[in-house]
DNA sequence: ACAGGTGGGAAGACCGGTCTGTCTTCCCCC
DNA sequence: GGGGGAAGACAGACCGGTCTTCCCACCTGT
């Protein structure tokens, strides 16, 4: 029927457009992670995601029934690979005691704030972009609560009194320093760390 | 020409749709303030602003050459009427000494967090929505810096040492408590206030 | 080993809706 | 009669999402 058929295009080149993972779903997730984490959720459209990951639109919607479902997957990935592996595990590695591990969170933050691709915490950002009542906002709140649970567990290991209240106060310092770092205060992590020292002191026995 | 002319509609009713100010520009600003402060900037379109303020589209664009220019006007109004009159003046009124005035910020925050129409700080929200490089993001950063300047001035009145560093630390507590309040922690202001007490203590002489 | 079927993926047209912003038309009031 | 404003059509871009068309790689039966 078609006299010139479909041009073979790039049987390989297009497939590895991002030189990333071979499978479509992995490439979509990798592109989504990069775009969502640096530019937010509302600013990135499905068409751009498709183009950048070198995937057909039908393929995208076979793996993810809607854009929101991709955002859910992104938040989960962000929790695993950024919160857990990037921040909390690293902080545990750097400190030899639970107290030191709590303070090391802000050392890791300091390194993070000085990265040039630093662009704020995705959970806070999505929560504010979508609102706390939106399913994606609620999911973000859940992931933030998960972080708080982790902090609380370390606080209990450290023998701090009222660990839940401690964790909530420490998260105020964490969130506040992130926001301030977005504004350009690269020393925000040090200021928060100092306040964390006082906070730990008042929860010790 | 038109056999039925244009229906007189509501020569008065529509004009006072929001039962607000009589002049178009004031009605637009009042509607914009309510919608932007509760739902953010990206979620509110020009058509909705026009409909809610009972104004013609041409009238809107005569007063504001673009939506962004209206957002600029909103940020300025937010600074005057929320930051200055709502928070900082009220905090100064509640405290009899500069130290008390600094702590009173968090008392005012506590009342604010418990309002049911509480929806986060517009400056932080716009900065994250648009990004710190966007003109609106930069303007938001400027207004946040203005708040910091005010805090610094009160810190100087209180005779605190290193007032700039103090102000930056206090703003971490302010921003962090606001974010945490969005998540539903209504006691965030009290936690931040306690940390502010320690912060003041370490900057006193 | 080879023909034929089959299903996944790429490309992209298309749909209805929404976005910002322009322009026209008409009316009312000064 | 002239200017401001209300109403709203319109333009052009983009949104999320559906669907069609074609191609190719792999699997199966003989």
XYZ file of C-alpha atoms (C1' of nucleotides) in Angstrom:
470
model
C 0.000 0.000 0.000
C 2.429 2.626 1.173
C 4.862 3.194 -1.721
C 7.789 4.134 0.460
C 6.882 2.029 3.456
C 7.961 3.447 6.782
C 11.503 4.655 6.763
C 13.604 2.302 8.877
C 14.587 5.357 10.854
C 17.031 4.221 13.529
C 16.441 0.597 14.404
C 18.931 1.001 17.193
C 19.752 4.660 17.667
C 16.265 5.676 18.701
C 15.951 2.687 20.954
C 18.841 3.854 23.094
C 17.968 7.527 22.818
C 18.973 8.185 26.406
C 21.646 5.496 26.330
C 19.739 4.191 29.289
C 18.091 0.901 30.201
C 16.969 -1.311 27.369
C 13.369 -1.890 28.436
C 10.751 0.763 27.714
C 9.364 0.960 31.219
C 12.810 1.464 32.713
C 13.673 4.168 30.242
C 10.390 5.966 30.979
C 11.062 5.786 34.700
C 14.613 7.057 34.288
C 13.484 10.041 32.231
C 10.579 10.733 34.589
C 12.904 10.650 37.575
C 15.224 13.209 36.060
C 12.527 15.586 34.818
C 10.180 15.351 37.794
C 12.928 15.733 40.373
C 14.453 18.784 38.733
C 11.409 20.576 37.317
C 8.453 19.360 39.308
C 5.426 17.437 38.184
C 3.111 19.972 36.606
C 5.746 21.412 34.343
C 6.501 18.110 32.600
C 3.970 16.814 30.067
C 3.393 13.327 28.762
C 4.535 14.271 25.272
C 7.902 15.421 26.558
C 8.334 12.271 28.611
C 7.588 10.161 25.550
C 9.902 12.067 23.287
C 12.789 12.055 25.744
C 12.489 8.354 26.477
C 12.198 7.406 22.799
C 9.006 5.481 23.347
C 5.659 5.400 21.578
C 2.660 6.938 23.226
C 0.768 3.654 23.166
C 3.696 1.975 24.887
C 3.694 4.613 27.589
C 0.001 4.129 28.280
C 0.353 0.357 28.252
C 2.777 0.567 31.161
C 1.156 3.506 32.964
C -2.614 3.989 32.644
C -2.268 7.704 33.389
C 0.319 10.354 34.041
C -0.588 10.330 37.725
C 0.268 6.637 37.963
C 3.725 7.454 36.627
C 4.064 10.158 39.266
C 3.162 7.605 41.941
C 5.882 5.338 40.589
C 8.305 8.257 40.605
C 7.553 9.060 44.243
C 8.149 5.448 45.205
C 11.428 5.408 43.318
C 12.421 8.703 44.900
C 11.769 7.233 48.326
C 13.908 4.178 47.641
C 16.798 5.705 45.846
C 17.006 9.203 47.253
C 15.539 9.117 50.765
C 16.714 5.665 51.733
C 19.895 5.077 49.779
C 20.956 8.680 49.281
C 20.248 10.297 52.619
C 19.364 7.945 55.453
C 21.730 5.081 54.657
C 24.522 7.517 53.985
C 23.897 9.281 57.293
C 23.980 5.974 59.154
C 27.224 5.120 57.438
C 28.871 8.394 58.411
C 28.032 8.305 62.113
C 29.360 5.732 64.547
C 26.700 6.387 67.196
C 22.968 7.047 66.786
C 23.461 10.681 67.874
C 26.150 11.156 65.276
C 23.949 9.515 62.685
C 21.181 12.014 63.390
C 23.545 14.925 62.996
C 25.124 13.382 59.910
C 21.797 13.892 58.120
C 22.697 17.555 57.905
C 26.186 16.804 56.666
C 24.655 14.834 53.818
C 22.241 17.702 53.261
C 25.162 20.083 53.010
C 26.735 18.062 50.228
C 23.364 17.794 48.517
C 22.660 21.541 48.732
C 25.921 22.317 46.987
C 25.180 20.089 44.002
C 24.335 22.230 41.028
C 21.371 20.066 40.090
C 19.863 20.527 43.567
C 16.217 21.414 43.183
C 14.369 20.899 46.485
C 12.682 17.889 48.041
C 10.268 16.235 45.635
C 7.833 15.255 48.370
C 7.477 18.805 49.664
C 7.317 20.104 46.134
C 4.597 17.712 44.977
C 2.639 18.297 48.168
C 2.603 22.044 47.522
C 2.060 21.692 43.774
C -0.924 19.374 44.048
C -2.202 20.315 47.497
C -2.394 18.046 50.539
C -5.871 16.799 49.595
C -4.863 15.450 46.175
C -3.938 11.734 46.062
C -0.412 12.651 44.997
C -0.193 15.164 47.838
C -1.360 12.537 50.292
C 1.197 10.082 48.980
C 3.910 12.698 49.446
C 2.767 13.267 53.014
C 2.993 9.535 53.605
C 6.572 9.417 52.366
C 7.475 12.374 54.590
C 5.900 10.531 57.508
C 8.012 7.519 56.610
C 11.124 9.651 56.908
C 9.915 10.818 60.281
C 9.429 7.205 61.352
C 12.992 6.440 60.401
C 14.303 9.426 62.348
C 12.224 8.378 65.302
C 13.738 4.876 65.189
C 17.253 6.292 65.273
C 16.234 8.585 68.125
C 15.023 5.573 70.082
C 18.329 3.813 69.451
C 20.016 6.901 70.822
C 17.872 6.654 73.955
C 16.302 10.085 73.454
C 13.203 10.934 75.456
C 9.911 11.608 73.667
C 11.264 10.321 70.337
C 8.129 11.196 68.369
C 8.291 14.843 69.413
C 11.995 14.824 68.722
C 11.466 13.465 65.221
C 8.816 16.053 64.413
C 11.120 18.851 65.539
C 14.032 17.456 63.571
C 11.889 17.278 60.451
C 11.087 20.959 60.855
C 14.824 21.582 60.691
C 15.228 19.309 57.694
C 12.389 20.861 55.687
C 13.294 24.407 56.666
C 16.896 23.976 55.626
C 15.878 22.511 52.262
C 13.614 25.453 51.511
C 16.275 27.900 52.544
C 18.807 26.104 50.353
C 16.499 26.567 47.352
C 16.760 30.290 47.994
C 20.527 30.004 47.763
C 21.634 29.753 51.390
C 24.272 27.069 50.945
C 25.063 27.134 54.674
C 21.507 26.269 55.629
C 22.542 22.719 56.503
C 25.110 23.944 59.035
C 22.606 26.224 60.732
C 20.088 23.401 60.975
C 22.769 21.047 62.264
C 23.618 23.418 65.092
C 19.976 23.626 66.126
C 19.801 19.830 65.941
C 22.656 19.671 68.443
C 20.633 21.741 70.907
C 17.536 19.675 70.189
C 19.372 16.432 70.920
C 20.773 17.934 74.103
C 17.295 18.704 75.393
C 16.052 15.201 74.592
C 18.960 13.425 76.303
C 17.715 12.124 79.625
C -28.826 45.384 14.194
C -29.305 42.772 16.822
C -33.064 42.295 17.168
C -32.967 41.539 20.863
C -30.067 43.786 21.701
C -27.883 42.578 24.522
C -29.869 41.575 27.535
C -29.339 44.198 30.220
C -28.087 41.360 32.360
C -27.357 42.724 35.805
C -26.387 46.356 35.647
C -25.589 46.168 39.311
C -25.620 42.565 40.446
C -22.761 41.477 38.246
C -20.800 44.561 39.121
C -20.732 43.587 42.780
C -20.406 39.871 42.078
C -18.064 39.399 44.986
C -19.731 42.156 46.963
C -16.269 43.617 46.965
C -14.694 46.877 45.886
C -16.422 48.853 43.172
C -13.495 49.360 40.803
C -12.525 46.606 38.402
C -8.867 46.509 39.310
C -9.630 46.212 42.999
C -12.114 43.436 42.440
C -9.586 41.548 40.281
C -6.942 41.916 42.964
C -9.298 40.766 45.704
C -10.286 37.650 43.767
C -6.679 36.959 42.799
C -5.588 37.247 46.399
C -8.116 34.712 47.568
C -7.538 32.192 44.786
C -3.743 32.476 44.562
C -3.225 32.301 48.311
C -5.393 29.229 48.769
C -4.760 27.267 45.575
C -1.449 28.486 44.229
C -0.666 30.250 41.021
C -0.585 27.566 38.350
C -3.927 26.115 39.284
C -5.848 29.351 38.727
C -6.490 30.452 35.159
C -7.279 33.849 33.744
C -10.767 32.775 32.737
C -11.627 31.826 36.280
C -10.255 35.082 37.631
C -12.357 37.009 35.145
C -15.519 35.095 35.844
C -15.169 35.339 39.612
C -14.438 39.051 39.554
C -17.297 39.827 37.147
C -15.048 41.650 34.740
C -14.567 41.513 30.976
C -11.466 39.921 29.579
C -10.469 43.106 27.781
C -10.782 44.994 31.060
C -8.538 42.497 32.780
C -5.846 42.821 30.142
C -6.114 46.594 30.168
C -5.154 46.658 33.836
C -2.699 43.735 33.746
C -0.787 43.115 30.519
C -0.300 39.460 31.439
C -1.222 36.939 34.088
C 2.301 37.131 35.470
C 1.950 40.842 36.099
C -1.119 40.088 38.190
C 0.881 37.521 40.137
C 3.532 40.164 40.789
C 0.824 42.453 42.121
C -0.511 39.626 44.257
C 2.917 38.961 45.773
C 3.291 42.616 46.633
C -0.139 42.681 48.221
C 0.617 39.483 50.091
C 3.769 41.078 51.464
C 1.927 44.165 52.675
C -1.178 42.632 54.083
C -0.089 39.205 55.218
C 3.625 39.405 56.040
C 3.658 42.918 57.400
C 0.206 43.505 58.846
C -0.760 39.921 59.587
C 2.406 38.421 60.998
C 5.182 40.870 61.809
C 3.107 43.757 63.150
C 0.979 41.372 65.146
C 4.070 39.717 66.623
C 5.472 43.109 67.605
C 2.164 43.971 69.233
C 2.088 40.793 71.276
C 5.581 41.033 72.732
C 6.734 43.753 75.089
C 10.454 43.163 74.499
C 12.288 42.387 71.241
C 12.976 38.841 72.450
C 9.310 38.293 73.176
C 8.431 39.758 69.809
C 10.667 37.237 68.070
C 9.033 34.363 69.919
C 5.583 35.793 69.350
C 6.059 35.127 65.634
C 5.441 31.478 66.400
C 2.402 32.254 68.507
C 0.927 34.053 65.527
C 1.931 31.111 63.351
C 0.098 28.768 65.700
C -3.123 30.714 65.290
C -2.570 30.815 61.538
C -1.906 27.065 61.258
C -5.195 26.293 62.964
C -7.251 28.368 60.536
C -9.128 26.049 58.229
C -8.243 28.109 55.172
C -4.533 27.777 55.964
C -2.720 26.760 52.818
C 1.032 27.402 53.188
C 3.212 30.441 52.586
C 2.604 31.917 49.149
C 6.231 32.945 48.698
C 7.560 29.455 49.324
C 4.794 27.999 47.225
C 5.380 30.252 44.226
C 9.134 29.757 44.489
C 8.687 25.988 44.284
C 5.928 26.154 41.674
C 7.831 28.377 39.266
C 11.398 27.562 40.254
C 13.963 29.969 41.730
C 15.167 31.060 38.283
C 11.762 32.289 37.069
C 11.064 36.007 37.580
C 8.188 35.164 39.889
C 10.422 32.786 41.827
C 13.049 35.485 42.154
C 10.454 37.955 43.373
C 9.323 35.441 45.991
C 12.909 35.005 47.133
C 13.181 38.772 47.470
C 10.108 38.933 49.675
C 11.452 36.109 51.841
C 14.700 38.035 52.137
C 12.684 41.061 53.192
C 11.163 39.045 56.017
C 14.647 37.988 57.039
C 15.717 41.635 57.080
C 12.865 42.443 59.394
C 13.756 39.587 61.734
C 17.340 40.733 61.705
C 16.290 44.240 62.701
C 14.351 42.939 65.688
C 17.318 40.737 66.605
C 19.535 43.806 66.604
C 17.078 45.620 68.857
C 17.291 42.636 71.178
C 21.058 42.987 71.217
C 21.647 39.502 69.821
C 25.067 38.662 68.480
C 25.528 37.827 64.809
C 22.020 38.994 63.922
C 22.267 37.958 60.262
C 23.097 34.368 61.169
C 20.382 34.440 63.794
C 17.814 35.629 61.273
C 18.749 32.940 58.777
C 18.401 30.259 61.439
C 15.080 31.633 62.611
C 13.776 31.592 59.058
C 14.653 27.934 58.805
C 12.367 27.384 61.787
C 9.635 29.527 60.266
C 9.681 27.805 56.885
C 10.040 24.347 58.349
C 7.103 24.812 60.674
C 4.925 26.096 57.833
C 5.679 23.054 55.676
C 5.044 20.731 58.560
C 1.748 22.478 59.275
C 0.647 21.825 55.688
C 1.115 18.136 56.443
C -1.251 18.482 59.355
C 1.049 18.952 62.347
C -0.908 21.669 64.122
C 1.667 21.811 66.916
C 4.501 22.635 64.524
C 4.517 26.241 65.719
C 5.116 25.208 69.328
C 8.012 22.945 68.377
C 9.594 25.719 66.324
C 9.035 28.190 69.144
C 10.900 25.976 71.583
C 13.845 25.731 69.228
C 13.711 29.497 68.795
C 14.099 29.853 72.562
C 17.326 27.864 72.434
C 18.479 29.790 69.388
C 17.939 33.120 71.151
C 19.756 31.798 74.199
C 22.831 31.012 72.152
C 22.817 34.429 70.517
C 22.491 36.358 73.784
C 25.847 37.779 74.643
C 15.629 -25.041 8.046
C 12.098 -22.334 6.746
C 7.095 -20.120 6.146
C 3.712 -18.046 8.431
C 1.524 -16.144 12.237
C 1.480 -12.998 16.222
C 2.220 -9.571 19.323
C 4.897 -5.586 20.940
C 6.614 -1.214 19.761
C 7.367 3.174 16.989
C 5.180 7.001 14.762
C 1.864 10.062 14.876
C -2.976 11.563 13.684
C -6.662 12.752 16.323
C -10.067 14.178 20.182
C -11.968 17.187 23.502
C -10.596 20.273 26.711
C -7.836 24.161 28.760
C -4.392 27.598 28.632
C -3.003 32.708 27.751
C -3.990 36.378 25.098
C -6.475 39.223 21.074
C -10.254 41.191 18.864
C -14.989 42.291 17.743
C -19.531 43.683 18.989
C -22.666 45.893 21.526
C -24.342 48.802 25.305
C -24.453 52.402 28.684
C -23.240 56.495 30.682
C -21.134 60.691 30.752
C -21.033 61.193 20.290
C -17.278 59.011 22.391
C -14.921 56.131 25.753
C -15.080 52.365 29.023
C -16.779 48.066 30.041
C -19.386 43.542 29.492
C -19.795 39.505 26.693
C -17.739 36.343 24.261
C -15.881 34.555 19.797
C -11.552 33.441 18.309
C -6.499 32.135 17.720
C -2.751 29.225 18.613
C -0.521 26.369 21.661
C -0.575 22.612 24.678
C -2.780 19.244 27.857
C -3.862 14.077 28.852
C -5.455 10.287 26.537
C -7.165 7.141 22.432
C -6.571 4.862 18.308
C -4.757 3.506 13.760
C -1.037 2.055 10.841
C 2.984 -0.072 9.879
C 7.139 -2.665 10.926
C 9.928 -6.065 12.955
C 11.449 -9.759 15.920
C 10.308 -13.861 17.722
C 7.760 -18.259 18.087
C 5.715 -22.261 16.138
C 4.627 -26.176 12.979
C 6.093 -28.754 9.466
